[in-house]
Tab-separated table of C-alpha atoms in Angstrom:
chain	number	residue	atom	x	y	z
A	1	UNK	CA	-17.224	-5.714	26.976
A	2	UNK	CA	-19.052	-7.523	24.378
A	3	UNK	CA	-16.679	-6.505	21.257
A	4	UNK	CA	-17.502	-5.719	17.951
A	5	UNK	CA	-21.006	-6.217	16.781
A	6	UNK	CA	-22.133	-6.586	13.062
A	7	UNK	CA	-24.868	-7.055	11.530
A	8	UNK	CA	-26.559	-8.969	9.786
A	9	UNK	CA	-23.794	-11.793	9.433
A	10	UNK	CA	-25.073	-12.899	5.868
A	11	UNK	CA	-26.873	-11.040	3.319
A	12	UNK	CA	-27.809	-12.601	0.023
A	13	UNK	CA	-29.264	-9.696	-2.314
A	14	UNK	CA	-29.857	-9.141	-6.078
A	15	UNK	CA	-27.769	-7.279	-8.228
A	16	UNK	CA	-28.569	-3.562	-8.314
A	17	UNK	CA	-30.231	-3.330	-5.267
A	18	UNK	CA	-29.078	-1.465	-2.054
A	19	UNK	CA	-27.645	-2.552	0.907
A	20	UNK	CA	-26.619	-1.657	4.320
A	21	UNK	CA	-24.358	-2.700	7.201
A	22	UNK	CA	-24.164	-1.844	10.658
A	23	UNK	CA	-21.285	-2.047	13.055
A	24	UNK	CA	-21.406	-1.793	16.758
A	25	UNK	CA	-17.633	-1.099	18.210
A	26	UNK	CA	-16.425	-1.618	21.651
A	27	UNK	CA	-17.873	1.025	23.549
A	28	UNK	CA	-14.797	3.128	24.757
A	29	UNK	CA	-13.469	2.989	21.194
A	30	UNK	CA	-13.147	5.910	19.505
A	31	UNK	CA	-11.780	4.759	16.140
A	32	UNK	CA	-13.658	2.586	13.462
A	33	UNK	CA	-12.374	1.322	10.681
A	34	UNK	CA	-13.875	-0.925	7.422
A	35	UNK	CA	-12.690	-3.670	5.559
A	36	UNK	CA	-13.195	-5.605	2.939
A	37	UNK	CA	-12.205	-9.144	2.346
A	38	UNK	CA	-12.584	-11.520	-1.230
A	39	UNK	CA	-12.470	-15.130	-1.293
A	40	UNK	CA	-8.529	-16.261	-1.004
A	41	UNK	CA	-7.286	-12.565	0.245
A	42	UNK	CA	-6.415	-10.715	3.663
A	43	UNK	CA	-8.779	-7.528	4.470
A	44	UNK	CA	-8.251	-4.770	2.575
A	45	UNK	CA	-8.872	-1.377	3.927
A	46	UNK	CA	-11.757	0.412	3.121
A	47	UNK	CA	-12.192	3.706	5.615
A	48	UNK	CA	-11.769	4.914	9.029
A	49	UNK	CA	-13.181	6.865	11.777
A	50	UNK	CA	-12.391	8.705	14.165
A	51	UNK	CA	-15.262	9.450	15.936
A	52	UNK	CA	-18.205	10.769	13.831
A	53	UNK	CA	-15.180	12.510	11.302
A	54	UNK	CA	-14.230	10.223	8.746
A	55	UNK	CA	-10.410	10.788	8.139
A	56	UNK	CA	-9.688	8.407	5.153
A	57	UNK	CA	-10.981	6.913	2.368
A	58	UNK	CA	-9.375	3.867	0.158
A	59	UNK	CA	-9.197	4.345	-3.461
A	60	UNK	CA	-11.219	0.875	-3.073
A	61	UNK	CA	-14.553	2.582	-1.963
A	62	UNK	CA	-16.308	3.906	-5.096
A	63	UNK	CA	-19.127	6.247	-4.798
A	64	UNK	CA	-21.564	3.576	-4.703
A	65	UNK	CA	-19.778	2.996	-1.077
A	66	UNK	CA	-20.909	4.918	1.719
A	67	UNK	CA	-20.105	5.268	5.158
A	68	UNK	CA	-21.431	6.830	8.436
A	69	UNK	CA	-21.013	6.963	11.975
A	70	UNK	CA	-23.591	9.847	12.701
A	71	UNK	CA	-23.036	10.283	16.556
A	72	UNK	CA	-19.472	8.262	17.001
A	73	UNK	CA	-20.642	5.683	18.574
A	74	UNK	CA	-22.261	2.734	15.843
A	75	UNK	CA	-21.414	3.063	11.840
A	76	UNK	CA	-23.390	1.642	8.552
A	77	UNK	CA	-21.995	0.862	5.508
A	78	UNK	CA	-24.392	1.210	2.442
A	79	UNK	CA	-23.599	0.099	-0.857
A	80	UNK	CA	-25.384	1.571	-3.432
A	81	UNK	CA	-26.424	-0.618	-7.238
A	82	UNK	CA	-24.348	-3.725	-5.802
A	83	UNK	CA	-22.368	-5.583	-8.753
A	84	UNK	CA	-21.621	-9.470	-8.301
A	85	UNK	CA	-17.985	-7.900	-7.632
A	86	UNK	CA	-19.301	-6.689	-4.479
A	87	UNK	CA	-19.473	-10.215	-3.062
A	88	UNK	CA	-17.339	-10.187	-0.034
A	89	UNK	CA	-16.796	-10.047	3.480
A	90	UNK	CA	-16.906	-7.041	4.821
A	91	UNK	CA	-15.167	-6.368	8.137
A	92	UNK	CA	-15.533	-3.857	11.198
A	93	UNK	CA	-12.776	-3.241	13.614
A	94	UNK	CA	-12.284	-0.378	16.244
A	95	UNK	CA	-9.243	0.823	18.684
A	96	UNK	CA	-8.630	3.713	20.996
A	97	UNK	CA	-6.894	6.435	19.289
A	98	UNK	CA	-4.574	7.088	21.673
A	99	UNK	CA	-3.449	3.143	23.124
A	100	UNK	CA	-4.276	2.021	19.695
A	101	UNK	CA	-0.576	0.205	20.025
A	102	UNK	CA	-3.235	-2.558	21.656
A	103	UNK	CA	-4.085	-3.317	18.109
A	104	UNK	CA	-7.819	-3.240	16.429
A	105	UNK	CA	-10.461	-5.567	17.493
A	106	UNK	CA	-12.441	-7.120	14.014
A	107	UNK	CA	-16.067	-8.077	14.461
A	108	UNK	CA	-17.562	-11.284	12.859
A	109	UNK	CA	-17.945	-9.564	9.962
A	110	UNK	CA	-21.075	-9.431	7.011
A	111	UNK	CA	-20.816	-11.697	3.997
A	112	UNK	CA	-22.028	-10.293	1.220
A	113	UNK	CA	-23.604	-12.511	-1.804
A	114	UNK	CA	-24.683	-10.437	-5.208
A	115	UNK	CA	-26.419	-13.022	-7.283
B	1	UNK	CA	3.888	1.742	-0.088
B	2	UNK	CA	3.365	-0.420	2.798
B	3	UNK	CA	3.191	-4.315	1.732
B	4	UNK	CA	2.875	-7.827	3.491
B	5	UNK	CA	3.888	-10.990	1.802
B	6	UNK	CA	3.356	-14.109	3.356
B	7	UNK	CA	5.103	-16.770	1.273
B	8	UNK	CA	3.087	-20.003	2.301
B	9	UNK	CA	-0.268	-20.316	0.958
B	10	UNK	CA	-0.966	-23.546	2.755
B	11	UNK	CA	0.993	-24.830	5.349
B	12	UNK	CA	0.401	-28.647	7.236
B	13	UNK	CA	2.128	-29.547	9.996
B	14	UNK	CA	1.458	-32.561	12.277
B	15	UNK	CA	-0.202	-32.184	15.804
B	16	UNK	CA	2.759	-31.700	18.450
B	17	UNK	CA	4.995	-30.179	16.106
B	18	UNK	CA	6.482	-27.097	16.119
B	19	UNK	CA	5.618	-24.342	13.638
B	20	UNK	CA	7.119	-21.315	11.949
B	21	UNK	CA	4.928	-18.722	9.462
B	22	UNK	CA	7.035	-16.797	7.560
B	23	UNK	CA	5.630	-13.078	7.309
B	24	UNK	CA	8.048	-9.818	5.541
B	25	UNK	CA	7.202	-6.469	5.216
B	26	UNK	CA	8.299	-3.286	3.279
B	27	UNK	CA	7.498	-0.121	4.786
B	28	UNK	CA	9.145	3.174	5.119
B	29	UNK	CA	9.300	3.660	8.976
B	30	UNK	CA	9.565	1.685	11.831
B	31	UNK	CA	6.506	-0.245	11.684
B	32	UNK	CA	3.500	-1.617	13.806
B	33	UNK	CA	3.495	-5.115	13.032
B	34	UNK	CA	0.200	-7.657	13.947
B	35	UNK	CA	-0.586	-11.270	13.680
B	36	UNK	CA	-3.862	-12.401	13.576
B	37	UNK	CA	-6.337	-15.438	13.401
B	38	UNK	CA	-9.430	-16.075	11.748
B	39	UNK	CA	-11.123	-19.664	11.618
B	40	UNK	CA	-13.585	-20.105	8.218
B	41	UNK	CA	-16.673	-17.654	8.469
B	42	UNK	CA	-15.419	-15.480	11.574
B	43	UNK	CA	-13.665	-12.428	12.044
B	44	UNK	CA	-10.138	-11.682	13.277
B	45	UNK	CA	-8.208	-12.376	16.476
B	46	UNK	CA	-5.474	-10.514	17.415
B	47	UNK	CA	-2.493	-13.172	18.516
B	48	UNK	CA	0.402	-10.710	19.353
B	49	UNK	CA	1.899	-7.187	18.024
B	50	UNK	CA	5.292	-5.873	18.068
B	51	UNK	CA	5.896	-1.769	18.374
B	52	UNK	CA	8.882	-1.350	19.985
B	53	UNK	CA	11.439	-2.387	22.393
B	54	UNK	CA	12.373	-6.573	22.735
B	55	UNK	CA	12.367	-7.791	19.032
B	56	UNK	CA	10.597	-11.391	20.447
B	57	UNK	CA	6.759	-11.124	21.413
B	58	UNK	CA	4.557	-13.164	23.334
B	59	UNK	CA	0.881	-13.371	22.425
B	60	UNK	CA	-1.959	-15.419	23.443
B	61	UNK	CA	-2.755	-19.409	22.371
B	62	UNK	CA	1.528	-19.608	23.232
B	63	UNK	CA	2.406	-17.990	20.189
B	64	UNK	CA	5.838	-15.914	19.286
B	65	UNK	CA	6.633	-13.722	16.400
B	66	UNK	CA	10.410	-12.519	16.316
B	67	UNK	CA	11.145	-8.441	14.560
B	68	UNK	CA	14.256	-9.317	12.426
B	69	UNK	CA	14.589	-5.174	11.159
B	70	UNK	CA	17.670	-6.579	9.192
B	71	UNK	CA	15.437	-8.892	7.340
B	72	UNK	CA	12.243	-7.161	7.010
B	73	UNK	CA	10.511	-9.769	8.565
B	74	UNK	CA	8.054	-10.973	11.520
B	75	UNK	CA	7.434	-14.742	11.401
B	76	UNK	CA	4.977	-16.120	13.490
B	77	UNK	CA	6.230	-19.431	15.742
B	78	UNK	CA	4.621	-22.394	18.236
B	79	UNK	CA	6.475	-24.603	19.573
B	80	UNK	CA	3.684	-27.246	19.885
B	81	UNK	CA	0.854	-27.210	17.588
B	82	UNK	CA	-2.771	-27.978	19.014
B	83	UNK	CA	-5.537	-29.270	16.371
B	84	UNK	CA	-7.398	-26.263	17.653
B	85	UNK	CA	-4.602	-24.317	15.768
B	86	UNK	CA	-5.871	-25.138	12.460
B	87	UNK	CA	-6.806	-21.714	10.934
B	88	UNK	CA	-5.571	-18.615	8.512
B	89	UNK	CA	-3.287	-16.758	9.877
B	90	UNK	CA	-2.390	-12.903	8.796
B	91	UNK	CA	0.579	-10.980	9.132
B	92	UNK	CA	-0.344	-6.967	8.778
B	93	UNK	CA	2.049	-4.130	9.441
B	94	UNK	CA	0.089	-0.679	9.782
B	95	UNK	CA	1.359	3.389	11.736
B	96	UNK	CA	0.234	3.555	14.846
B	97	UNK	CA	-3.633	3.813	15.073
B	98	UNK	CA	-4.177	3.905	11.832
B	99	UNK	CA	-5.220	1.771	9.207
B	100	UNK	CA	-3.401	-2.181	8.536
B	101	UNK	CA	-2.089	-3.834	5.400
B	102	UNK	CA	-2.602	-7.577	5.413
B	103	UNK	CA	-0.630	-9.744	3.770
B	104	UNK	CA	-2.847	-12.703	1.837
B	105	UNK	CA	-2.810	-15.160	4.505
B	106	UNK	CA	-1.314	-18.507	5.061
B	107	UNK	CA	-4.322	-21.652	6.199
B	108	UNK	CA	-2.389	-24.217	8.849
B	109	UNK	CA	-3.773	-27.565	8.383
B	110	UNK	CA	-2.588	-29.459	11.427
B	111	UNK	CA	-2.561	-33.447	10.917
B	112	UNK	CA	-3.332	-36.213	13.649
């Protein structure tokens, strides 16, 4: 069990262009779930899988935000036109659905810089 | 709604000490409650969760938290701090399997 996977871990990028995130979850997990975290404040949710199905969506992700996880296994992240207020770290977790009472396991995470 | 608030921002405490983080919750059911860790640049670590049954947890790193229903709250305790323990800490409270609602974190400076 190597845990959750993300990459990249940093990503600098200009503002309006595209970018995308992958996470990796622990293998026998079959939910996956975003967050996002600013400077100063604890993660805030963003979406959640369970396996390819994506069964909700914060208020937070604006249709610039999308999401996959094509085959249930890995997931991306793409933000569309980034704005300097995309700036963040954004966070991957995953749990079993059924045992998720064993809590979700985070990733390293991707910090995002929009200059 | 669901909310966490964790009172402490910051939080020092001197190596050897004990140490209590203070952590309430408002939600409408009984709720899942988490603490985790996260030292600067990483991701999270879960230390303990409480569902159900004996209000006092064990996690790992020999911390406690303590369910006080009656008080809405979940605070986080060690009775010997390590400098190692320097870190943020996060209360969340979240249904089962679904998603969590972090409170905004408290950073444990630990002094020598």
């Amino acid at each position: 069990d190597t845990g959750v996977s993300q990459d990249p871990r940093h990503k600098i990028t200009k503002r309006g262009q595209n970018v995308t995130f992958r996470c990796d979850p622990i293998s026998e997990h079959n939910r996956l779930y975003w967050y996002r975290q600013t400077l100063g404040q604890g993660p805030e949710f963003l979406t959640y899988f369970q396996n390819e199905a994506q069964l909700e969506k914060s208020r937070l992700l604006s249709d610039r935000f999308s999401a996959e996880r094509p085959k249930g296994s890995f997931s991306t992240l793409e933000i569309q036109r980034t704005e300097q207020g995309d700036s963040a770290m954004y966070l991957c977790a995953s749990s079993l659905a059924q045992g998720a009472d064993r809590g979700a396991f985070f990733g390293q995470g991707t910090r995002l810089t929009v200059v | 709604a669901q909310s966490v608030t964790q009172p402490d921002i910051h939080i020092t405490v001197s190596e050897g000490a004990s140490l209590e983080l203070r952590c309430n919750y408002s939600y409408g059911a009984t709720p899942y409650l988490f603490w985790y860790v996260q030292s600067p640049g990483q991701g999270l670590q879960l230390l303990l969760k409480y569902f159900s049954g004996d209000t006092l947890v064990q996690g790992i790193k020999g911390f406690e938290a303590e369910f006080k229903r009656s008080q809405s709250s979940f605070n986080l305790r060690k009775p010997s701090v390590h400098w190692s323990d320097a870190a943020e800490y996060f209360c969340a409270v979240g249904q089962y399997g679904n998603k969590l609602v972090f409170g905004a974190g408290t950073i444990l400076r630990v002094k020598s």
